[in-house]
Amino acid sequence: MAKKKAFALRLNEDMLKALEKWAADEFRSTNGQIEYLLMQSLKASKRAPKKKSDDT
């Protein structure tokens, strides 16, 4: 599993409330929803990180 790094993010209060509701509607945490949306955007723009193969 990829290592996760903490990152402070400042959001408009209304945007955060909308994200929290969306996350709840899809049974995700707010953090999980933000990660999901960012990954979808990266994939759509063909900028998603390449998966590393485990050749150990």
Tab-separated table of N, CA, C and O in Angstrom:
chain	number	residue	atom	x	y	z
A	1	MET	N	0.834	-1.173	0.000
A	1	MET	CA	0.000	0.000	0.000
A	1	MET	C	0.882	1.241	0.000
A	1	MET	O	1.935	1.280	0.619
A	2	ALA	N	0.469	2.252	-0.724
A	2	ALA	CA	1.251	3.475	-0.827
A	2	ALA	C	1.317	4.185	0.523
A	2	ALA	O	0.350	4.200	1.274
A	3	LYS	N	2.468	4.750	0.789
A	3	LYS	CA	2.650	5.511	2.017
A	3	LYS	C	1.856	6.804	1.919
A	3	LYS	O	1.837	7.456	0.883
A	4	LYS	N	1.186	7.191	2.989
A	4	LYS	CA	0.384	8.413	2.995
A	4	LYS	C	1.111	9.494	3.765
A	4	LYS	O	1.789	9.226	4.754
A	5	LYS	N	0.958	10.717	3.298
A	5	LYS	CA	1.604	11.857	3.922
A	5	LYS	C	0.535	12.856	4.346
A	5	LYS	O	-0.391	13.144	3.582
A	6	ALA	N	0.644	13.372	5.550
A	6	ALA	CA	-0.305	14.373	6.042
A	6	ALA	C	-0.092	15.688	5.303
A	6	ALA	O	1.039	16.056	4.972
A	7	PHE	N	-1.201	16.375	5.041
A	7	PHE	CA	-1.139	17.617	4.276
A	7	PHE	C	-2.264	18.528	4.750
A	7	PHE	O	-3.420	18.119	4.767
A	8	ALA	N	-1.917	19.742	5.163
A	8	ALA	CA	-2.940	20.691	5.613
A	8	ALA	C	-3.642	21.297	4.392
A	8	ALA	O	-3.003	21.671	3.420
A	9	LEU	N	-4.952	21.347	4.443
A	9	LEU	CA	-5.737	21.874	3.334
A	9	LEU	C	-6.757	22.857	3.876
A	9	LEU	O	-7.541	22.522	4.762
A	10	ARG	N	-6.748	24.067	3.353
A	10	ARG	CA	-7.714	25.072	3.768
A	10	ARG	C	-8.811	25.153	2.720
A	10	ARG	O	-8.532	25.306	1.535
A	11	LEU	N	-10.057	25.032	3.172
A	11	LEU	CA	-11.203	25.074	2.270
A	11	LEU	C	-12.216	26.089	2.765
A	11	LEU	O	-12.361	26.304	3.970
A	12	ASN	N	-12.944	26.649	1.841
A	12	ASN	CA	-14.078	27.498	2.161
A	12	ASN	C	-15.062	26.651	2.968
A	12	ASN	O	-15.280	25.472	2.671
A	13	GLU	N	-15.681	27.237	3.977
A	13	GLU	CA	-16.588	26.491	4.859
A	13	GLU	C	-17.746	25.846	4.096
A	13	GLU	O	-18.115	24.700	4.358
A	14	ASP	N	-18.319	26.561	3.138
A	14	ASP	CA	-19.426	25.995	2.355
A	14	ASP	C	-18.969	24.820	1.497
A	14	ASP	O	-19.690	23.831	1.347
A	15	MET	N	-17.765	24.925	0.943
A	15	MET	CA	-17.221	23.826	0.144
A	15	MET	C	-17.003	22.597	1.020
A	15	MET	O	-17.337	21.472	0.619
A	16	LEU	N	-16.474	22.803	2.209
A	16	LEU	CA	-16.235	21.683	3.118
A	16	LEU	C	-17.552	21.012	3.502
A	16	LEU	O	-17.650	19.780	3.497
A	17	LYS	N	-18.573	21.803	3.795
A	17	LYS	CA	-19.879	21.228	4.140
A	17	LYS	C	-20.434	20.400	2.980
A	17	LYS	O	-20.982	19.313	3.183
A	18	ALA	N	-20.297	20.898	1.759
A	18	ALA	CA	-20.770	20.172	0.585
A	18	ALA	C	-19.998	18.865	0.412
A	18	ALA	O	-20.588	17.814	0.100
A	19	LEU	N	-18.678	18.900	0.619
A	19	LEU	CA	-17.862	17.690	0.514
A	19	LEU	C	-18.230	16.677	1.593
A	19	LEU	O	-18.283	15.469	1.339
A	20	GLU	N	-18.468	17.165	2.813
A	20	GLU	CA	-18.847	16.268	3.905
A	20	GLU	C	-20.171	15.571	3.603
A	20	GLU	O	-20.314	14.371	3.837
A	21	LYS	N	-21.133	16.303	3.064
A	21	LYS	CA	-22.426	15.702	2.724
A	21	LYS	C	-22.267	14.685	1.600
A	21	LYS	O	-22.804	13.578	1.660
A	22	TRP	N	-21.507	15.043	0.567
A	22	TRP	CA	-21.266	14.139	-0.558
A	22	TRP	C	-20.593	12.860	-0.063
A	22	TRP	O	-20.964	11.753	-0.454
A	23	ALA	N	-19.583	13.021	0.799
A	23	ALA	CA	-18.874	11.858	1.342
A	23	ALA	C	-19.836	10.962	2.118
A	23	ALA	O	-19.830	9.738	1.943
A	24	ALA	N	-20.676	11.539	2.944
A	24	ALA	CA	-21.647	10.760	3.717
A	24	ALA	C	-22.616	10.026	2.789
A	24	ALA	O	-22.942	8.856	3.031
A	25	ASP	N	-23.048	10.700	1.727
A	25	ASP	CA	-23.965	10.078	0.763
A	25	ASP	C	-23.338	8.859	0.095
A	25	ASP	O	-24.048	7.936	-0.301
A	26	GLU	N	-22.024	8.858	-0.044
A	26	GLU	CA	-21.324	7.749	-0.711
A	26	GLU	C	-20.598	6.842	0.280
A	26	GLU	O	-19.758	6.035	-0.114
A	27	PHE	N	-20.924	6.990	1.578
A	27	PHE	CA	-20.353	6.163	2.647
A	27	PHE	C	-18.826	6.196	2.675
A	27	PHE	O	-18.166	5.171	2.828
A	28	ARG	N	-18.284	7.395	2.515
A	28	ARG	CA	-16.836	7.601	2.607
A	28	ARG	C	-16.570	8.644	3.688
A	28	ARG	O	-17.433	9.442	4.019
A	29	SER	N	-15.333	8.657	4.171
A	29	SER	CA	-14.911	9.763	5.035
A	29	SER	C	-14.697	10.983	4.142
A	29	SER	O	-14.573	10.855	2.915
A	30	THR	N	-14.656	12.142	4.752
A	30	THR	CA	-14.402	13.353	3.967
A	30	THR	C	-13.031	13.259	3.305
A	30	THR	O	-12.880	13.576	2.120
A	31	ASN	N	-12.044	12.788	4.039
A	31	ASN	CA	-10.709	12.626	3.480
A	31	ASN	C	-10.725	11.633	2.315
A	31	ASN	O	-10.125	11.882	1.264
A	32	GLY	N	-11.426	10.523	2.503
A	32	GLY	CA	-11.532	9.524	1.442
A	32	GLY	C	-12.213	10.082	0.200
A	32	GLY	O	-11.825	9.778	-0.928
A	33	GLN	N	-13.219	10.914	0.401
A	33	GLN	CA	-13.924	11.524	-0.733
A	33	GLN	C	-12.999	12.471	-1.495
A	33	GLN	O	-12.969	12.461	-2.725
A	34	ILE	N	-12.235	13.264	-0.773
A	34	ILE	CA	-11.302	14.189	-1.424
A	34	ILE	C	-10.255	13.403	-2.207
A	34	ILE	O	-9.953	13.737	-3.359
A	35	GLU	N	-9.719	12.341	-1.608
A	35	GLU	CA	-8.746	11.495	-2.318
A	35	GLU	C	-9.363	10.892	-3.581
A	35	GLU	O	-8.722	10.867	-4.641
A	36	TYR	N	-10.593	10.396	-3.461
A	36	TYR	CA	-11.288	9.805	-4.599
A	36	TYR	C	-11.450	10.821	-5.725
A	36	TYR	O	-11.160	10.535	-6.887
A	37	LEU	N	-11.922	12.016	-5.381
A	37	LEU	CA	-12.144	13.053	-6.390
A	37	LEU	C	-10.834	13.488	-7.048
A	37	LEU	O	-10.777	13.691	-8.270
A	38	LEU	N	-9.785	13.604	-6.263
A	38	LEU	CA	-8.486	13.975	-6.829
A	38	LEU	C	-7.971	12.894	-7.777
A	38	LEU	O	-7.455	13.194	-8.855
A	39	MET	N	-8.128	11.624	-7.394
A	39	MET	CA	-7.667	10.526	-8.251
A	39	MET	C	-8.471	10.483	-9.549
A	39	MET	O	-7.906	10.261	-10.628
A	40	GLN	N	-9.790	10.707	-9.459
A	40	GLN	CA	-10.613	10.734	-10.676
A	40	GLN	C	-10.142	11.843	-11.612
A	40	GLN	O	-10.064	11.661	-12.826
A	41	SER	N	-9.815	12.996	-11.050
A	41	SER	CA	-9.330	14.114	-11.852
A	41	SER	C	-7.967	13.803	-12.475
A	41	SER	O	-7.729	14.102	-13.652
A	42	LEU	N	-7.084	13.169	-11.699
A	42	LEU	CA	-5.780	12.780	-12.239
A	42	LEU	C	-5.928	11.773	-13.378
A	42	LEU	O	-5.250	11.878	-14.401
A	43	LYS	N	-6.819	10.800	-13.215
A	43	LYS	CA	-7.043	9.810	-14.266
A	43	LYS	C	-7.621	10.457	-15.522
A	43	LYS	O	-7.198	10.140	-16.636
A	44	ALA	N	-8.581	11.365	-15.342
A	44	ALA	CA	-9.213	12.032	-16.483
A	44	ALA	C	-8.220	12.860	-17.282
A	44	ALA	O	-8.333	12.975	-18.502
A	45	SER	N	-7.234	13.410	-16.600
A	45	SER	CA	-6.231	14.222	-17.289
A	45	SER	C	-4.985	13.411	-17.663
A	45	SER	O	-3.972	13.974	-18.077
A	46	LYS	N	-5.073	12.086	-17.461
A	46	LYS	CA	-3.965	11.166	-17.753
A	46	LYS	C	-2.685	11.547	-16.991
A	46	LYS	O	-1.577	11.488	-17.521
A	47	ARG	N	-2.877	11.929	-15.741
A	47	ARG	CA	-1.756	12.293	-14.874
A	47	ARG	C	-1.687	11.427	-13.620
A	47	ARG	O	-0.939	11.732	-12.698
A	48	ALA	N	-2.459	10.367	-13.588
A	48	ALA	CA	-2.466	9.493	-12.415
A	48	ALA	C	-1.081	8.866	-12.231
A	48	ALA	O	-0.396	8.564	-13.215
A	49	PRO	N	-0.673	8.677	-10.981
A	49	PRO	CA	0.636	8.054	-10.752
A	49	PRO	C	0.658	6.624	-11.276
A	49	PRO	O	-0.364	5.929	-11.257
A	50	LYS	N	1.801	6.234	-11.785
A	50	LYS	CA	1.982	4.884	-12.307
A	50	LYS	C	2.055	3.919	-11.131
A	50	LYS	O	2.624	4.225	-10.095
A	51	LYS	N	1.445	2.744	-11.294
A	51	LYS	CA	1.535	1.728	-10.257
A	51	LYS	C	2.906	1.094	-10.290
A	51	LYS	O	3.424	0.784	-11.356
A	52	LYS	N	3.476	0.897	-9.110
A	52	LYS	CA	4.795	0.265	-8.990
A	52	LYS	C	4.600	-1.240	-8.945
A	52	LYS	O	3.737	-1.744	-8.220
A	53	SER	N	5.422	-1.977	-9.671
A	53	SER	CA	5.354	-3.437	-9.607
A	53	SER	C	6.267	-3.917	-8.467
A	53	SER	O	7.332	-3.353	-8.243
A	54	ASP	N	5.813	-4.928	-7.759
A	54	ASP	CA	6.610	-5.486	-6.656
A	54	ASP	C	7.398	-6.678	-7.166
A	54	ASP	O	6.869	-7.774	-7.301
A	55	ASP	N	8.646	-6.451	-7.479
A	55	ASP	CA	9.515	-7.504	-8.001
A	55	ASP	C	10.471	-7.987	-6.913
A	55	ASP	O	11.670	-8.074	-7.104
A	56	THR	N	9.918	-8.304	-5.735
A	56	THR	CA	10.782	-8.755	-4.639
A	56	THR	C	10.730	-10.222	-4.458
A	56	THR	O	9.854	-10.911	-4.836
